[in-house]
Amino acid sequence: MDGARSSLLCCQTCVGNGVSNEHDKSNPFALDNLLSAGTISVDVQESHLHCAHRHSSDTWQPVPSRQLSVYAEDDVFCKISFLTEHQFLRATCRLGASQRVLYIRIYLVPTDLPTVQESLRHRSEAVLKEGHRHLQALLPSIVQDRHSWNADELPSINQPQNHFLPRDIDNRTMAEIYSDLPSLVSSTIAVGEEIRGLRSTLYEYQRQSVAVMIEKELSNQPVQDPLYIPISNMHGKRFYFQPSTLTAAHECPTVARCKGGILCEELGTGKTVMILGLILATVDQLSQPEESILDYRPIMSPLAYRTFPADEYLNARRRAGMHQSSTLDVTCVPSLVEILLHRIRTWGDKVDTRSHEEQLEASNLWQLLQANTPFYHHYPVKSPMRALGPSRTRDRVSEYPRLMHLTTATLVVVPVNLIGQWDREILKHCHSTLRYLIIRQITQIPSAKVLASDYDLIIMTDSRFRRESVKNKVVHLHKLNPCTCAPFPGSRVPNCRCPSDPAVSPLLQIRWKRLVIDEGHTSGNTAATLNYFVRELSIERKWIVTGTPTSNILGLSLGRKQDDDIQNDTGFDSTYSPIPAMMDCSASDTSSISDVGTEKVWGMYDYVNLRKLGTMISDFLSVPQFHSDLKLFGSHVSAPLCDRRGPRIGAVKVLSQVMEMVMIRHRIEDVEQEVVLPPMQHTPIYMDLDAYAAKSYNAMQASIAINAIDSQREGQDYMFHPRNAKNLQNAMDNLSQGMFWSASDILFNVDQIRHEAPKFLARATAAKVPNHDMALLEEALSHAEAAAKDPLWRAMQQHEDVPFRVTGMNAAVFEAWTRGRLKDRSRVHDLMHANRLSDLRALVRSRPLMNPDRLVEEGRALDINERARCEKKSTQVHDVTNAAQMKKMVSEVKDELEVMKEKEKVYQAEDVPEIDIDDYVRRKLGHHAAPSPSNLLSSSPLSGTCVGPSLSTKLNFILSEVLEHSEKEKFLIFSNSPLTLAHIAEALSLIEIKYLRYTTDVSPPLREQCVMTFESSDTFRVFLMELKLGARGLNLISASRVIFCEPVWHPDVEAQAIKRAHRIGQTKPITVKTLVIRHTAEEAMVSRRHLLKGSGKVPRMTTEVGMRHFMENPRFLAVTTEPERFFSSIQISLLTHVEPRAQTFTSTHTSEDSATSSAPNLNVINTWNQPDDIADRALKRPRTVRFAD
């Protein structure tokens, strides 16, 4: 404090008599006990100031309040007066030497001030609201400056002022805050390189994460309240400030620790093995009874409950009405063996029984131990009416304690497509000592007692978990009669065989040690059934495992640094930059990107993600601080961030601290010190549509253009009207499908458009539409006319499959085997579908000398049978074909599993060279990887038949890639469309490349088999995956080439799909290619995604400004007038087996000048100059594979 010199505000009387200061140490609001925040300067005139004849302990006078109401800044004094009156702060003042500036010192009253903290925390709502409003206006203007604190007026110097509340603008997005979280290291727990029961050795960062998880589970030490941020007073002393309430405290309050959290390490860094490490490191720890302030809950065992005479068991029997039961045997003193049977089960990890399991089984004690499952009694809570005692008008209902089994087991809930993945990861990383149970859709769940005693890990699908949620009649458990089953012979341990209540799930009868939700970001949905059921369960520790905690936190950085370096080194070819029209609206969608010096305003998208995070923390994880007040996260975290003026001071720091309290992760730079993934090349491939595909595309665009002009782009008839969002999305999906291949049995309405063309022109003329719209209408009508007049294009629309060009085939045979009007004599090309070509080849290989007449008969018979099957099943030809594909794949998967099983047997038992094992086993089982060549095929009428490219440029590119690289590398091919994947499957069958499909029409058990087979077998080279199914969780590191059939709008979905292959365990460089059709919405998507990169928010494609502008103004593709000219990118013999890398390719990387629409122009943007790894694979011993039932 200052010396005793008088203030310039003092009158002559005060100066003459000397300054008398307040120094009442007993006053809790003395300035020495408060927090010196800083000063506020106010311009005043000396004539209006009057001495109060009293001084504070800092020698300054109390701030005048109502007497300065004539000044423009009088609101400052009114605010200080109110805040002082209600003990939010104290203030003193002094005039500067110029007599024009009044310096006001602000002292905040800490909420933890001794003796008065209760009164401070129990102010009325009206006072708190008004005080918060005044503090919000006052605190930002407080300056921490030594000269101002001493009322020294110095010449103005252009130096930045230090404010009490930092004014640095923090424009970090939620994802950036997440990325800046520190890597956590446990201060009390150390996990060694070897964890008992874990076969694999963890990386150091994985061991650190396991250690932090164990510490969070076991430590009872409170943690600092994350809602307070550290801040310094005038003299540099630290205190703690709560931004949401604008209150301060000397010491940071502490809150109870959460026994769990969110494991959100980067995708592909081994979160599953970390959870397995956590389970095995704590495998013998027993769950403890749920805490209760209403009753005492001792840990009991069936043996002790029935026979031990101690008071805690006697009281428990009495409360349950069992103290007079004939099944009790409390007359004998418990033997040493009985005491040990009880203690071993109730002490958990204090006793190691696993290493003595064989000896215990030999002495017949293991069965008794398993049956002596520990439990506690959960007593019913009496309602106020029941507390009044029995009533004549109310029936008395017998209520017993709810018996809750204690367990060492962990319950893991996983998405249905990851259940097999967990099974494989356990076999890969854990020894057989881990006892685990997988509960699938139709698995019968064992009794609660069996679940609690016989397993260390129970894994079940999320859909099955939700099904159990309907069996929630917990009140029935209080009506079950106590167990009276007889003991095991020769012992007093009860052999309980009591039936369970079918209306109550066994999961509700166990006090779970731990619950883990894999891909648990779904728990952020407040309406999730999963959350409701979790509330019903009794769980000690809860964990969410996800690489994407919310939709704007992606966790996709592992391996990105080196990828960015590669792209920065190679640059970007400007030849393939987007067309100028795509850039027109770029400036209109940057609202979420702040300018330099401007504070970012968090919008609805951010609020939704904050709400999801709050639900995870408050509802699912039940973090004590937030669970006790479910509105606390919204009021103290979300609301300060989402203020309409931008985040309040300190709000971003609070969110960071809350995330740090519950999230376990490592910064990517720390992970990459140990784990370096192979480089990843991501290349967009730009190409043009085939002439016939371009006609279909233009026909769809014509409908959009006519709709826009005919509706004058307004009203509900306009496709882009908000009420037509669903129809618009369907139209965009159809366009996307058309850019791979699409057919329409109604010919994309070109006949109707052609018929009504005069009406469209007349209405447009009457409406006086602008010239550019009239030109667009005329262009749309001309494209519809051109398609309608093309007989071959019309013939293609009768069947969904992609036609292939065929050369060298006998004309009569061709006309018998091709479909519909593709056989018309006026055809320009010979076109046939892939499945017909495959059927024809199979027939000729089986009977190579069949003459043309017989081939014609077989083709006609096949056509008749196919039509009959379609009519019988009331379905289309493509559906029948798809079903045949699926049946064939199932058969091939079963055959391959049989081969792998037999190979394992041969490897163990027979002396066969490793290099010959595969061929030996396949011949032994009658399975052949390739058809045996026949010398007679050269004499077949079809010996000179060749299959050329299809009418889908994307399919041609995929086939070329597969034929070139599948000998050395495996492929993942993603698409949003199951139909696209079906087209690829048919083409792969044609070129005889084995594939597997992972789509919605494949049953979950078969999907599991497909993943395991693809990873274990070298036979299947291509994995066709529907994007929405394969985005998360799966480990497919046997693949090193990834193809996206169309651009993916959301970058996180695309990156997560790539992470299926680009993750820990991958040893090969990853090549990713995205297929893009030039001058279409696909090219616009690539451009817009680049512009939106880093914005933190990706809107729906149909609502994003730039994409919507592009779609609302249709553009047509040029169609060649020379359809008979084409260059073959694929040319294979129909009858000869295709060997990868054995084909002769005609280059499809042509210039735009030489390209025609029948010879699609493919241009590759090279972003990686490193050569492919073409070293021969070393021979390896076969891997041991566990086969599903």
CSV table of N, CA and C in Angstrom, one decimal, residues 6-19 51 53 55:
chain,number,residue,atom,x,y,z
A,6,SER,N,-1.5,12.6,2.0
A,6,SER,CA,-2.9,12.9,1.8
A,6,SER,C,-3.3,12.8,0.4
A,7,SER,N,-4.6,12.5,0.1
A,7,SER,CA,-5.1,12.5,-1.2
A,7,SER,C,-5.4,13.9,-1.7
A,8,LEU,N,-5.3,14.1,-3.0
A,8,LEU,CA,-5.6,15.4,-3.6
A,8,LEU,C,-7.1,15.6,-3.6
A,9,LEU,N,-7.9,14.6,-3.2
A,9,LEU,CA,-9.4,14.8,-3.1
A,9,LEU,C,-9.7,15.4,-1.7
A,10,CYS,N,-8.7,15.4,-0.7
A,10,CYS,CA,-9.0,15.8,0.6
A,10,CYS,C,-9.2,17.3,0.7
A,11,CYS,N,-10.1,17.7,1.7
A,11,CYS,CA,-10.3,19.1,2.0
A,11,CYS,C,-9.2,19.6,2.9
A,12,GLN,N,-9.2,20.9,3.2
A,12,GLN,CA,-8.2,21.5,4.0
A,12,GLN,C,-8.3,21.0,5.5
A,13,THR,N,-9.5,20.7,5.9
A,13,THR,CA,-9.6,20.2,7.3
A,13,THR,C,-8.9,18.9,7.4
A,14,CYS,N,-9.1,17.9,6.4
A,14,CYS,CA,-8.4,16.6,6.5
A,14,CYS,C,-6.9,16.8,6.4
A,15,VAL,N,-6.5,17.8,5.6
A,15,VAL,CA,-5.0,18.0,5.4
A,15,VAL,C,-4.5,18.5,6.7
A,16,GLY,N,-5.2,19.5,7.4
A,16,GLY,CA,-4.7,20.1,8.6
A,16,GLY,C,-4.6,19.1,9.7
A,17,ASN,N,-5.6,18.2,9.8
A,17,ASN,CA,-5.7,17.3,10.9
A,17,ASN,C,-4.9,16.0,10.7
A,18,GLY,N,-4.4,15.9,9.4
A,18,GLY,CA,-3.7,14.6,9.1
A,18,GLY,C,-4.8,13.6,8.6
A,19,VAL,N,-4.2,12.6,7.9
A,19,VAL,CA,-5.1,11.6,7.3
A,19,VAL,C,-5.3,10.5,8.3
A,51,CYS,N,-15.0,16.3,-0.3
A,51,CYS,CA,-14.3,15.4,0.6
A,51,CYS,C,-15.3,14.7,1.5
A,53,HIS,N,-14.2,13.1,4.2
A,53,HIS,CA,-13.6,13.1,5.5
A,53,HIS,C,-13.3,11.8,6.1
A,55,HIS,N,-11.0,7.9,5.0
A,55,HIS,CA,-10.0,7.3,4.1
A,55,HIS,C,-9.9,5.8,4.3
